[in-house]
Structures are given as C-alpha cells and as structure tokens.
Amino acid sequence: MSSLGSFIWSIADHLRGPYRPNQYGNVILPLTILRRLDAIIEPDREVVRELAAKYDNPNRLKVEVRKATGRPFYNTSNYSFANLLNEPDGLADNLADYIDRFSPDVDVFEYFDFKKEILALDKAELLGEVIASFKAIDLHPRVVSNADMGDAFEYIIRKFNEAANETSGDHYTPRDAIRLLVDLLFAEKDADLTEAGIVRTLYDPTAGTGGMLTLAEEHLLAQNPDAKLSLYGQEYNPQSYAICKSDLLAKGHDATNIAFGNTLTEDAFPGRKFDFCMANPPYGVDWKQYAKAVMKEREEAGPYSRFAPGLPSTTDGQMLFLLHLAHKMRAPEDGGGRVGIVMNGSPFFNGAAESGASNIRKWLLENDLVEAIVALPTNMFFNTGISTYIWILDNTKHPDRKGLVQLIDGSSFWTKMRKNLGSKGREISDNDRAKIVTLYADFTDASEVHSKVLRNDEFGYWTITVERPLTDGDGNPVVDRKGTPKPDPQKRDTEKVPFTYDGSTVGESGKAEVIQVYFDAEVKPYAPDAWIDWTRTKTGYEIPFTRHFYEYVPPRPLTEIDADLEKQVAKILDLLREVEE
C-alpha cells in the first residue's frame, strides 16, 4: 500500500523483544511525526533561534515566526535530527529538550506519552539505533506529499493493529469511500467553489487521522487553487488526534482548529457553524457511559440543544452524530450548509413510532434536510463487510430537490481488489465513482438507473392499535357498565398506515381520514368486530431503502428444477457404480 509505510514499519524490527507488537505504535508514530516536523523547520532554524532570543512572549514570537517563515509553529531547541546523535550519552535528555521547545500548539507528543517511551528506549539501549533509522529518511513535504504521508500513517496503523490482532476501523475510512463522499458533498456547490478567492469551512467531528479533511481540501484546491478551506475537527482517540493535528500543522493550518475530546459530551466549537460537515462515526457503539452528559445538555438547552429532536437507543450512538452535524450546518440566511455522513443501515428503521430514532428521522424529513442517500458496496471497509450508506443533508436545497429525497443504489458499482485488506475486498474506482455522481446529478426516478426520487411524506406512517372484543365462555362480548365492549389484550394488534396510503398526499392533516380508509379496506373485512383505539395512534418515520430497489425474481418452473435434480441423481448413481466396480 505504501513503500514509505513499509520502510517505517521495518524500523519496528529494532523494537522486537523489549516491545510487543501492539506497543510499536507508541514509538513509531510519534517519531514519524517528529521527523516530518523536523524536516519542515530545518531550513529556518537559525532565523527562529534569533527571533526567540529577541522575543520572550510566545504569542509575539509566533507572530514573528509566521512573518519570517510562513509557518504557524516553531521550535527553539538547539537540537534536531541533524545533531542529536553527536552526544550519545545525553541523547535521551536532548531529545526530550527538542520536544519541549516546540511552540505551545504542538502538543501532539503529550498524547503519546512519548517521554516515557524515550526513557524506555534509552534503558533498552535502542534509542540511538531508532533515531539513526529515522534520521536516514527525508519526510519533507516536497519529498513525501501530504497524501503519501496520510497513506503511510494509515498503513502503519493498520499493520500495528493487525499485529496486535485488533481492528483499524476506528482510525480511518478507505480513501475511495472518502472521495465519493467528498464529490457528493461538494456537488451542489461546485459552481460556487470556482469563484476567485473564496473562503469556506469544513468540519469533521470524528476526524480520526484527518483523512477526510485532507481529501476534501485536495478536491477543492484541484478545482480552485486560489480557494481557502479552513479545516476544523475533533477526535477522542489520543494517537489519531496527534496524527491529525500534526498533519494540519505540516500543511500550515491553524492547529487550534483541531480539538481533542468526545464530541458527544462536549462540542469543542459551540456556536460555530460550517459550510461543509462530514463524518464516519462508529457504528453500533454503546453510549450509555455518555448518556448522563448528553441528557443533561438536552434538558438544559431545550429546543436549542443539538439533541433536541430525539435520542436514539443507548446501544447505538451514530444518530447522535447525525443530529450534531445537522446542528452545525451554517444557517440558510448565511448561505446554508451541507453534510455528508457514512452510517450503516440501522438509522433507516431502528426504533418504533415516536421513539427517539423515529423522531430524529421525522425532524430531518419534515424540515426537508435529507437530500440524498447512497448505498455503498459491501466489503468496502477494513473491519466490516456490512452494508453502509452515505447521507447527504442540505438546508438550502436546489429548488428542483425541495420536498424530495433521492435514493441511489450504488451497491453494484465496485471493482475487485487484487488483494484483500482485512474485510475490504472491493473498492470504488474513479469510473465507479463517476457513475454514482452522475446518477446524483441527473436526479432521475427510474429503477433501471439505480435512482429513486420520493417525497418526504412517503417515509411517514401512523401506527394504529386495533382492538377486538373480550368474549365470555359463550363467545359473547364482555361489556363495561356503559355497554361498551371491553378489548381483549390477547387479540390486540398494531398496523402501520402510510401517510400516502391509497395515493393520498394529505399527511398529518388528513390522519383520521386516511387511517379510516385503511382500516375499512385492510382490517374490517377480516375482523368485522374490530375497532381502532385512537388514543394509541402514533406517528413514525422510516426509510425502507432496500424495498424501493427490490426486484421480484420469479421462481424457476418445477419442470426445470426436476430436470436439474434428475441430472444430479444420475451423476451420483454413476459415481456409486464406479465405487462398486
């Protein structure tokens, strides 16, 4: 996957013995970051040291360094990879000094607890050997591009996790899936993005190692080299956060825009809205441990809370990220915002009517925020082969798309990989991606082109409770004091009545009428004594994605099946005769 990644991985051979495979990353990852930053700042070391001698205030020094070098970070140490090995006896102390003298925003080494590893390496008499190996490679961006560096980090993480028999899915999303998400995210705004000197913001609340942010920036700059995309992100895994932040530092971005922490319990950018938001949150992850904080925020902020529309089951938190991103979209009056998020299939249907999950779908659809949903091929991700989907949200839809949701079945657009990477055996090629983006752009409702366009109200339904009378031993209805038949709990049933039943488009406003029509046609003929308990009627929303693309395949004729069976029986008999002979 990456020759650079393979080379860096080979350095781990030095660690065998004192370190177990699942500990290699504690050394290799921070040293890779340090070597890259070291290569970037090397040409201007003397300039920075002179400025440091002149300015004591770190804020002033940062301003002066940026003016002199164009970089947002600096290091004032007298040490670097160029001279660290000149004093073998003081190597551990000098390396620690080098790390300590980065500007305050370069806090990434703290998240690896790297000083502890320096001491461990020194004690094992491996520090000099490892530093010498890293000194031998040049990781300057002019030698190793940002894209190649990102590939290398992802390769290293995957290799370490494979060695430790762990999964890599929490760390990064396959590049082919990200590129499709980015193309869809920017599709409606591509014309705007070509304007000279535009400035846009992009946010990822599950930033990982920063792959999504990086590829989104590459997409925009390829269209418009004069554009500026301010990148923001939040990540709760310490190592992933450190890699993401160092990557953005190396590219000259404001490192304070990358925050460490759990997005669900604390929004690191409260009050800030974004032009574009994207995420691949963890699927099916229990959020019970965060429930108290989430519920407290919801209660205190009321209708202004990120989670005001509803809370999903505590066994799966991905819809919380969906709500969070919808909350972070720039307001329509300020130009609007778009969201791209990858999720599995459970947010389509989990939760009954008026449950938290159903209420989230209701809020999204009734506010006309869901623009498109695209089914990805299976076996696309490194640690799972399940079906996944890209949701695109937009709060300033194109007039042609208002009140509508486009469903795209992209599950057949894939190319087989020459070699599987974990569970990933398929990839979306450039050609596959172009076909899916064309389907999105054409906005056509036709099954033969894998695209469906539905009204928002076509996803709504009512759950009605159908009662049957309780009967005595003689089969007669049991009635209360008023002569009203008592319901039999054992015979109680529920039915889902679509908003659009019988071609109706009246939605909630015509609830009673539509339900009665459904009841008279679908229930009454089969249970004449049944009635509706109107007090139990609930409103729900679900997105039966697969149903809209289901194609009935009639079974083969019995004669054809019999003929095949006879052929197989004949083969078996022939084999038995050979054995007998």
Coordinates of C-alpha atoms in Angstrom, one line a residue:
M1 CA 0.0 0.0 0.0
S2 CA 2.8 2.4 0.8
S3 CA 6.6 1.9 0.3
L4 CA 7.2 4.7 2.9
G5 CA 4.9 2.9 5.3
S6 CA 6.7 -0.4 4.7
F7 CA 10.1 1.3 5.4
I8 CA 8.8 2.9 8.6
W9 CA 7.3 -0.4 9.6
S10 CA 10.7 -2.1 9.1
I11 CA 12.1 0.2 11.8
A12 CA 9.8 -1.7 14.2
D13 CA 12.2 -4.6 13.8
H14 CA 14.6 -2.8 16.2
L15 CA 11.9 -2.9 18.8
R16 CA 11.2 -6.7 18.8
G17 CA 11.9 -8.1 22.3
P18 CA 11.5 -5.1 24.6
Y19 CA 8.3 -4.1 22.9
R20 CA 5.2 -6.2 22.0
P21 CA 3.6 -5.7 18.5
N22 CA 0.7 -3.7 20.0
Q23 CA 3.2 -1.3 21.6
Y24 CA 5.2 -0.5 18.4
G25 CA 2.9 2.4 17.6
N26 CA 3.8 4.2 20.8
V27 CA 7.3 4.7 19.4
I28 CA 7.0 4.7 15.6
L29 CA 4.0 7.1 15.2
P30 CA 5.4 10.0 17.3
L31 CA 8.9 9.6 15.8
T32 CA 7.4 9.7 12.3
I33 CA 5.5 12.9 13.2
L34 CA 8.7 14.4 14.8
R35 CA 10.8 13.6 11.8
R36 CA 8.3 15.2 9.4
L37 CA 8.1 18.4 11.5
D38 CA 11.9 18.3 11.9
A39 CA 12.3 18.3 8.1
I40 CA 9.9 21.2 7.6
I41 CA 11.5 23.5 10.1
E42 CA 15.1 22.6 9.2
P43 CA 15.8 25.5 6.7
D44 CA 14.8 28.2 9.1
R45 CA 16.3 27.0 12.4
E46 CA 18.8 29.9 12.8
V47 CA 16.1 32.5 11.9
V48 CA 13.8 31.1 14.6
R49 CA 16.6 30.9 17.2
E50 CA 17.5 34.6 16.6
L51 CA 13.8 35.6 16.9
A52 CA 13.5 33.5 20.1
A53 CA 16.4 35.4 21.6
K54 CA 14.7 38.6 20.8
Y55 CA 11.1 37.9 21.8
D56 CA 10.2 36.3 25.2
N57 CA 6.5 36.4 24.7
P58 CA 5.4 33.2 22.9
N59 CA 2.4 34.9 21.2
R60 CA 4.6 37.6 19.8
L61 CA 7.3 35.0 18.8
K62 CA 4.6 33.0 17.0
V63 CA 3.6 36.2 15.0
E64 CA 7.2 37.0 14.1
V65 CA 8.0 33.4 13.1
R66 CA 4.9 33.3 10.8
K67 CA 6.0 36.6 9.2
A68 CA 9.6 35.3 8.7
T69 CA 8.8 31.7 7.7
G70 CA 5.1 31.5 6.8
R71 CA 4.7 28.7 9.3
P72 CA 2.2 28.7 12.3
F73 CA 4.6 26.7 14.6
Y74 CA 8.3 26.7 15.6
N75 CA 11.0 25.0 17.7
T76 CA 13.6 26.9 19.6
S77 CA 15.8 24.0 20.7
N78 CA 19.5 23.7 19.8
Y79 CA 18.9 20.1 18.9
S80 CA 17.4 18.4 15.8
F81 CA 17.8 15.1 14.0
A82 CA 20.9 16.6 12.4
N83 CA 22.9 16.7 15.6
L84 CA 21.1 14.6 18.2
L85 CA 23.4 11.7 17.7
N86 CA 26.5 13.9 18.3
E87 CA 26.1 13.5 22.1
P88 CA 25.2 9.8 22.6
D89 CA 25.4 10.0 26.4
G90 CA 22.9 12.8 26.5
L91 CA 20.6 11.6 23.7
A92 CA 17.5 11.0 25.9
D93 CA 17.7 14.4 27.7
N94 CA 18.5 16.2 24.4
L95 CA 15.6 14.5 22.6
A96 CA 13.2 15.5 25.5
D97 CA 14.5 19.1 25.2
Y98 CA 13.8 19.1 21.5
I99 CA 10.2 18.1 22.0
D100 CA 9.7 20.5 24.9
R101 CA 10.8 23.5 22.8
F102 CA 8.1 23.3 20.2
S103 CA 5.6 26.1 20.2
P104 CA 2.7 25.5 22.7
D105 CA 0.2 24.5 19.9
V106 CA 2.4 21.5 19.1
D107 CA 1.1 19.4 22.0
V108 CA 0.9 16.1 20.0
F109 CA 3.7 14.3 21.7
E110 CA 1.9 14.5 25.1
Y111 CA -0.9 12.3 23.6
F112 CA 1.6 9.5 23.0
D113 CA 3.2 10.0 26.5
F114 CA 6.4 10.0 24.4
K115 CA 8.8 11.0 27.1
K116 CA 8.1 7.7 28.9
E117 CA 8.9 5.9 25.6
I118 CA 12.2 7.8 25.3
L119 CA 13.3 6.6 28.7
A120 CA 12.2 3.0 27.9
L121 CA 14.1 3.1 24.6
D122 CA 17.2 4.5 26.3
K123 CA 17.1 1.8 29.0
A124 CA 16.8 -0.9 26.4
E125 CA 19.8 0.7 24.6
L126 CA 17.7 1.1 21.4
L127 CA 17.2 4.9 21.3
G128 CA 20.3 5.7 19.2
E129 CA 19.6 3.0 16.7
V130 CA 16.0 4.1 16.2
I131 CA 16.9 7.8 15.9
A132 CA 19.6 6.9 13.4
S133 CA 17.0 5.0 11.3
F134 CA 14.6 8.0 11.3
K135 CA 17.4 10.4 10.5
A136 CA 18.1 8.4 7.3
I137 CA 14.7 9.3 5.8
D138 CA 13.6 12.7 4.5
L139 CA 9.9 13.3 5.3
H140 CA 9.8 16.9 4.0
P141 CA 6.5 17.6 2.0
R142 CA 8.5 18.3 -1.2
V143 CA 9.8 14.7 -0.9
V144 CA 6.7 13.0 0.7
S145 CA 3.4 14.6 -0.3
N146 CA 0.7 15.1 2.2
A147 CA -1.4 12.4 0.5
D148 CA 1.5 9.9 0.7
M149 CA 2.1 10.8 4.3
G150 CA -1.5 10.2 5.1
D151 CA -1.4 6.8 3.3
A152 CA 1.8 6.0 5.3
F153 CA 0.1 6.7 8.7
E154 CA -2.9 4.7 7.8
Y155 CA -0.7 1.8 6.6
I156 CA 1.3 1.9 9.8
I157 CA -1.8 1.9 12.0
R158 CA -3.3 -1.0 10.1
K159 CA -0.1 -3.0 10.3
F160 CA 0.2 -2.4 14.0
N161 CA -3.4 -3.4 14.7
E162 CA -3.1 -6.5 12.5
A163 CA 0.0 -7.5 14.6
A164 CA -2.0 -6.9 17.7
N165 CA -5.0 -8.8 16.3
E166 CA -7.1 -5.6 16.6
T167 CA -9.3 -3.7 14.1
S168 CA -8.4 -0.5 12.3
G169 CA -11.9 0.7 11.6
D170 CA -11.9 3.3 14.4
H171 CA -8.9 5.0 12.9
Y172 CA -9.7 5.7 9.3
T173 CA -12.1 5.4 6.4
P174 CA -11.0 4.0 3.0
R175 CA -9.8 6.7 0.6
D176 CA -12.2 5.5 -2.2
A177 CA -15.2 5.9 0.1
I178 CA -14.0 9.4 1.2
R179 CA -13.5 10.6 -2.4
L180 CA -17.1 9.6 -3.2
L181 CA -18.4 11.4 -0.1
V182 CA -16.4 14.5 -0.9
D183 CA -17.6 14.5 -4.6
L184 CA -21.2 14.3 -3.4
L185 CA -20.7 16.8 -0.6
F186 CA -19.3 19.5 -3.0
A187 CA -21.5 18.5 -5.9
E188 CA -24.3 21.1 -5.4
K189 CA -21.8 23.9 -4.6
D190 CA -19.2 23.2 -7.3
A191 CA -20.1 26.3 -9.3
D192 CA -19.7 28.5 -6.2
L193 CA -16.4 26.8 -5.3
T194 CA -14.7 28.1 -8.5
E195 CA -15.1 31.7 -7.6
A196 CA -11.8 33.6 -7.1
G197 CA -10.6 34.0 -3.5
I198 CA -13.5 32.0 -1.9
V199 CA -13.2 31.0 1.8
R200 CA -15.1 28.0 3.1
T201 CA -15.1 26.0 6.3
L202 CA -15.1 22.2 6.7
Y203 CA -15.7 20.3 9.9
D204 CA -15.3 16.6 10.9
P205 CA -16.4 15.7 14.5
T206 CA -14.9 12.2 14.2
A207 CA -11.7 13.4 12.5
G208 CA -9.5 10.3 13.1
T209 CA -6.1 10.8 11.4
G210 CA -7.6 13.6 9.3
G211 CA -8.1 11.6 6.0
M212 CA -11.5 13.2 5.3
L213 CA -10.3 16.7 5.9
T214 CA -7.2 16.2 3.7
L215 CA -9.0 14.7 0.7
A216 CA -11.7 17.4 0.9
E217 CA -9.1 20.1 0.8
E218 CA -7.4 18.3 -2.2
H219 CA -10.7 18.2 -4.0
L220 CA -11.3 21.9 -3.6
L221 CA -7.8 23.0 -4.4
A222 CA -7.9 20.9 -7.6
Q223 CA -10.9 22.9 -8.7
N224 CA -9.7 26.2 -7.5
P225 CA -6.1 26.7 -6.4
D226 CA -6.9 30.2 -5.1
A227 CA -9.6 28.9 -2.7
K228 CA -9.1 28.6 1.0
L229 CA -10.7 25.9 3.1
S230 CA -10.4 26.3 6.8
L231 CA -10.4 22.8 8.4
Y232 CA -11.9 22.0 11.8
G233 CA -12.1 18.7 13.6
Q234 CA -12.5 16.9 16.9
E235 CA -11.1 13.5 17.8
Y236 CA -11.2 11.5 21.1
N237 CA -8.5 8.8 20.3
P238 CA -5.2 10.3 21.5
Q239 CA -3.0 8.9 18.8
S240 CA -5.4 9.7 16.0
Y241 CA -5.7 13.2 17.3
A242 CA -2.0 13.7 17.4
I243 CA -1.6 12.5 13.8
C244 CA -4.4 14.6 12.6
K245 CA -3.2 17.8 14.3
S246 CA 0.5 17.3 13.2
D247 CA -0.7 16.7 9.6
L248 CA -2.6 20.0 9.6
L249 CA 0.4 21.8 11.2
A250 CA 2.6 20.5 8.5
K251 CA 0.3 21.9 5.9
G252 CA 0.2 25.4 7.5
H253 CA -3.3 25.2 9.0
D254 CA -4.3 26.7 12.3
A255 CA -3.7 23.8 14.8
T256 CA -6.1 25.2 17.3
N257 CA -8.9 24.2 14.9
I258 CA -8.3 20.5 15.8
A259 CA -9.6 19.7 19.3
F260 CA -9.2 16.7 21.5
G261 CA -12.2 15.3 23.2
N262 CA -15.5 13.4 22.9
T263 CA -17.8 15.3 20.5
L264 CA -21.0 13.8 22.1
T265 CA -20.2 15.1 25.6
E266 CA -18.6 18.4 24.7
D267 CA -18.8 20.3 21.5
A268 CA -15.3 21.9 21.1
F269 CA -16.8 24.6 18.8
P270 CA -20.0 25.7 20.4
G271 CA -21.9 28.3 18.5
R272 CA -19.7 27.9 15.4
K273 CA -21.4 26.8 12.1
F274 CA -19.8 25.4 9.0
D275 CA -20.2 25.4 5.2
F276 CA -19.5 21.7 5.0
C277 CA -19.5 18.9 7.5
M278 CA -18.5 15.3 7.1
A279 CA -18.0 12.2 9.3
N280 CA -17.8 8.5 9.5
P281 CA -18.9 7.9 13.1
P282 CA -18.5 4.5 14.8
Y283 CA -21.4 2.1 14.1
G284 CA -23.4 0.3 16.8
V285 CA -21.3 1.8 19.6
D286 CA -22.8 1.9 23.1
W287 CA -23.1 5.4 24.5
K288 CA -24.5 4.5 27.9
Q289 CA -21.4 5.9 29.6
Y290 CA -22.1 9.3 28.0
A291 CA -25.9 9.2 28.4
K292 CA -25.9 11.4 31.6
A293 CA -24.0 14.2 29.9
V294 CA -26.0 14.0 26.7
M295 CA -29.3 14.1 28.6
K296 CA -28.2 16.9 30.8
E297 CA -27.3 19.1 27.8
R298 CA -30.6 18.2 26.1
E299 CA -32.5 19.3 29.2
E300 CA -30.6 22.5 29.9
A301 CA -30.5 23.7 26.2
G302 CA -34.1 22.7 25.5
P303 CA -35.1 23.3 21.9
Y304 CA -31.7 24.8 21.1
S305 CA -29.9 21.6 22.1
R306 CA -28.0 19.5 19.5
F307 CA -30.1 16.6 20.5
A308 CA -33.5 18.3 20.9
P309 CA -35.3 16.2 18.2
G310 CA -34.7 12.9 20.0
L311 CA -32.3 10.4 21.4
P312 CA -31.6 7.0 19.8
S313 CA -31.2 3.8 21.8
T314 CA -28.1 3.8 24.0
T315 CA -26.8 0.8 22.1
D316 CA -26.1 2.8 19.0
G317 CA -24.9 6.4 19.0
Q318 CA -24.4 7.1 15.3
M319 CA -27.7 9.1 15.1
L320 CA -26.3 11.4 17.8
F321 CA -23.5 12.4 15.3
L322 CA -26.1 12.8 12.6
L323 CA -28.0 15.3 14.8
H324 CA -24.8 17.0 15.8
L325 CA -23.8 17.6 12.2
A326 CA -27.3 18.9 11.3
H327 CA -26.9 21.3 14.2
K328 CA -23.5 22.5 12.8
M329 CA -24.7 23.5 9.3
R330 CA -24.4 27.2 8.5
A331 CA -27.8 28.9 8.7
P332 CA -29.7 29.3 5.4
E333 CA -29.7 33.1 5.7
D334 CA -25.9 32.9 5.9
G335 CA -25.5 30.7 2.8
G336 CA -26.5 27.4 4.2
G337 CA -24.6 24.2 4.9
R338 CA -24.2 20.7 3.6
V339 CA -23.4 17.4 5.5
G340 CA -22.0 14.1 4.3
I341 CA -22.0 11.2 6.8
V342 CA -21.4 7.5 6.5
M343 CA -23.6 5.2 8.5
N344 CA -24.8 1.6 8.5
G345 CA -28.5 0.6 7.8
S346 CA -29.9 0.8 11.3
P347 CA -30.7 4.6 11.2
F348 CA -33.3 3.8 8.4
F349 CA -35.6 1.9 10.6
N350 CA -34.5 1.5 14.3
G351 CA -37.0 2.4 16.9
A352 CA -40.8 2.2 16.7
A353 CA -43.1 5.2 16.0
E354 CA -42.5 8.2 18.3
S355 CA -39.2 6.6 19.6
G356 CA -36.2 8.8 19.8
A357 CA -34.8 7.4 16.5
S358 CA -38.1 7.8 14.7
N359 CA -38.4 11.3 16.0
I360 CA -35.0 12.1 14.6
R361 CA -36.0 10.9 11.2
K362 CA -39.2 12.9 11.5
W363 CA -37.4 16.1 12.3
L364 CA -34.9 15.7 9.5
L365 CA -37.6 14.9 6.9
E366 CA -40.2 17.4 8.0
N367 CA -37.5 20.1 7.9
D368 CA -36.5 19.0 4.4
L369 CA -32.9 18.4 5.4
V370 CA -32.3 15.0 3.7
E371 CA -31.2 15.4 0.1
A372 CA -29.8 12.0 -0.9
I373 CA -28.8 8.6 0.5
V374 CA -26.4 6.4 -1.4
A375 CA -25.9 2.7 -0.8
L376 CA -22.2 1.7 -0.9
P377 CA -21.0 -1.7 -2.0
T378 CA -20.5 -4.2 0.8
N379 CA -16.9 -5.3 1.8
M380 CA -15.8 -1.7 1.5
F381 CA -14.3 -1.1 4.9
F382 CA -11.3 -2.7 6.6
N383 CA -13.0 -4.1 9.6
T384 CA -16.6 -4.9 8.5
G385 CA -18.4 -6.2 5.4
I386 CA -21.8 -4.8 6.3
S387 CA -23.9 -2.5 4.1
T388 CA -23.1 1.2 4.6
Y389 CA -24.7 4.3 3.3
I390 CA -23.8 8.0 2.6
W391 CA -26.4 10.5 3.8
I392 CA -26.3 14.0 2.3
L393 CA -28.1 16.8 4.2
D394 CA -28.7 20.3 2.8
N395 CA -30.6 23.1 4.4
T396 CA -30.7 25.2 1.2
K397 CA -31.8 22.6 -1.3
H398 CA -31.9 23.4 -5.1
P399 CA -35.5 24.3 -6.0
D400 CA -35.8 21.1 -8.0
R401 CA -35.0 19.0 -4.9
K402 CA -37.2 20.7 -2.3
G403 CA -39.5 18.3 -0.5
L404 CA -37.8 15.3 -2.1
V405 CA -35.2 12.7 -1.2
Q406 CA -33.1 10.9 -3.8
L407 CA -32.2 7.3 -3.0
I408 CA -29.3 5.9 -5.1
D409 CA -28.3 2.2 -5.1
G410 CA -24.6 2.3 -5.7
S411 CA -24.0 -1.2 -4.3
S412 CA -23.1 -2.7 -7.7
F413 CA -20.6 0.0 -8.6
W414 CA -17.3 -1.6 -7.4
T415 CA -14.1 -3.1 -8.6
K416 CA -12.5 -6.2 -7.1
M417 CA -9.2 -5.5 -5.4
R418 CA -6.2 -7.6 -6.3
K419 CA -5.6 -8.3 -2.6
N420 CA -8.0 -8.0 0.3
L421 CA -7.1 -5.6 3.1
G422 CA -8.8 -7.1 6.2
S423 CA -12.5 -7.2 5.3
K424 CA -12.0 -4.8 2.4
G425 CA -12.1 -6.7 -0.9
R426 CA -13.8 -4.1 -3.1
E427 CA -13.0 -0.5 -4.0
I428 CA -14.9 2.3 -5.8
S429 CA -12.7 3.1 -8.8
D430 CA -12.7 6.5 -10.4
N431 CA -15.1 5.1 -13.1
D432 CA -17.4 3.7 -10.4
R433 CA -17.4 7.0 -8.6
A434 CA -18.2 9.0 -11.7
K435 CA -21.2 6.8 -12.4
I436 CA -22.6 7.3 -8.9
V437 CA -22.0 11.1 -9.0
T438 CA -23.7 11.2 -12.5
L439 CA -26.8 9.4 -11.0
Y440 CA -26.9 12.0 -8.3
A441 CA -26.5 14.9 -10.8
D442 CA -29.2 13.5 -13.2
F443 CA -31.7 13.3 -10.3
T444 CA -33.8 10.7 -12.1
D445 CA -36.5 8.5 -10.8
A446 CA -36.0 5.2 -12.6
S447 CA -35.1 1.7 -11.3
E448 CA -33.0 0.8 -14.3
V449 CA -30.6 3.6 -13.4
H450 CA -30.5 2.8 -9.7
S451 CA -32.1 6.0 -8.6
K452 CA -35.4 6.8 -6.9
V453 CA -36.9 10.2 -6.0
L454 CA -39.5 10.2 -3.3
R455 CA -41.5 12.9 -1.5
N456 CA -40.6 13.4 2.2
D457 CA -44.1 12.4 3.2
E458 CA -43.7 9.0 1.6
F459 CA -41.5 8.0 4.6
G460 CA -44.1 8.8 7.2
Y461 CA -46.7 6.4 8.7
W462 CA -49.1 6.0 11.6
T463 CA -49.0 3.0 13.9
I464 CA -52.6 2.3 14.9
T465 CA -53.8 -0.1 17.6
V466 CA -56.6 -2.5 16.5
E467 CA -58.8 -3.9 19.3
R468 CA -61.0 -7.0 19.3
P469 CA -63.7 -7.6 22.0
L470 CA -63.2 -9.8 25.0
T471 CA -65.7 -12.6 25.0
D472 CA -67.2 -14.8 27.7
G473 CA -67.4 -18.6 27.7
D474 CA -70.3 -18.5 25.3
G475 CA -68.5 -16.3 22.8
N476 CA -70.4 -13.2 23.7
P477 CA -68.7 -9.8 24.0
V478 CA -67.9 -8.7 27.6
V479 CA -69.1 -5.1 28.1
D480 CA -68.4 -2.4 30.8
R481 CA -71.1 -0.5 32.8
K482 CA -71.8 1.7 29.8
G483 CA -72.4 -1.3 27.5
T484 CA -69.1 -0.7 25.6
P485 CA -67.2 -3.9 24.6
K486 CA -64.0 -4.4 26.6
P487 CA -60.9 -5.1 24.5
D488 CA -59.1 -8.4 24.7
P489 CA -55.4 -7.7 25.2
Q490 CA -54.5 -11.1 23.7
K491 CA -56.1 -10.1 20.4
R492 CA -54.7 -6.6 20.3
D493 CA -52.7 -5.9 17.1
T494 CA -51.0 -2.9 15.5
E495 CA -50.9 -1.8 11.9
K496 CA -48.7 0.6 10.0
V497 CA -50.6 3.0 7.8
P498 CA -48.5 5.0 5.3
F499 CA -49.2 8.7 5.0
T500 CA -49.6 8.1 1.3
Y501 CA -51.9 5.1 1.6
D502 CA -54.3 4.8 -1.4
G503 CA -52.4 7.6 -3.2
S504 CA -53.2 10.2 -0.5
T505 CA -50.8 13.1 0.0
V506 CA -52.6 14.8 2.9
G507 CA -50.1 13.7 5.5
E508 CA -50.8 14.5 9.2
S509 CA -53.6 16.9 8.3
G510 CA -55.7 14.1 7.0
K511 CA -54.7 11.5 9.5
A512 CA -58.2 10.4 10.6
E513 CA -59.5 10.1 7.1
V514 CA -56.6 8.1 5.7
I515 CA -56.5 5.8 8.7
Q516 CA -60.2 5.1 8.4
V517 CA -59.9 4.3 4.7
Y518 CA -57.1 1.9 5.5
F519 CA -59.0 0.3 8.4
D520 CA -62.1 -0.2 6.3
A521 CA -60.1 -1.8 3.4
E522 CA -57.4 -3.8 5.2
V523 CA -58.8 -4.7 8.6
K524 CA -62.6 -4.6 8.7
P525 CA -63.3 -7.2 6.0
Y526 CA -61.2 -9.8 8.0
A527 CA -62.3 -8.7 11.5
P528 CA -65.8 -7.2 11.4
D529 CA -65.9 -6.8 15.2
A530 CA -62.6 -4.8 15.4
W531 CA -62.2 -1.1 16.2
I532 CA -59.4 1.5 16.4
D533 CA -58.2 2.8 19.7
W534 CA -57.4 6.3 18.5
T535 CA -55.7 7.2 21.8
R536 CA -52.9 4.9 21.0
T537 CA -52.2 6.2 17.5
K538 CA -48.5 7.2 16.9
T539 CA -46.6 8.9 14.2
G540 CA -43.4 7.4 12.8
Y541 CA -40.9 7.7 10.0
E542 CA -38.7 5.1 8.4
I543 CA -36.7 4.8 5.2
P544 CA -37.2 1.4 3.7
F545 CA -34.2 1.8 1.3
T546 CA -33.9 -1.8 0.2
R547 CA -37.6 -2.2 -0.5
H548 CA -37.5 0.6 -3.1
F549 CA -34.9 -1.3 -5.1
Y550 CA -36.3 -4.8 -4.6
E551 CA -36.8 -6.6 -7.9
Y552 CA -39.0 -9.7 -7.8
V553 CA -37.4 -12.7 -9.4
P554 CA -40.0 -15.5 -10.1
P555 CA -39.0 -19.0 -9.1
R556 CA -37.9 -21.4 -11.8
P557 CA -40.6 -23.7 -13.3
L558 CA -40.9 -27.0 -11.4
T559 CA -40.2 -29.0 -14.6
E560 CA -36.8 -27.2 -14.9
I561 CA -36.0 -27.9 -11.2
D562 CA -36.9 -31.6 -11.6
A563 CA -34.7 -31.9 -14.7
D564 CA -31.7 -30.5 -12.8
L565 CA -32.4 -32.9 -9.9
E566 CA -32.6 -35.8 -12.3
K567 CA -29.2 -34.9 -13.8
Q568 CA -27.6 -34.7 -10.3
V569 CA -29.2 -38.1 -9.3
A570 CA -27.8 -39.6 -12.5
K571 CA -24.3 -38.3 -11.7
I572 CA -24.4 -39.7 -8.1
L573 CA -25.5 -43.1 -9.4
D574 CA -22.7 -43.2 -11.9
L575 CA -20.2 -42.4 -9.1
L576 CA -21.6 -45.1 -6.9
R577 CA -21.3 -47.6 -9.8
E578 CA -17.6 -46.6 -10.2
V579 CA -17.0 -47.3 -6.5
E580 CA -18.7 -50.7 -6.6
E581 CA -16.6 -51.7 -9.6

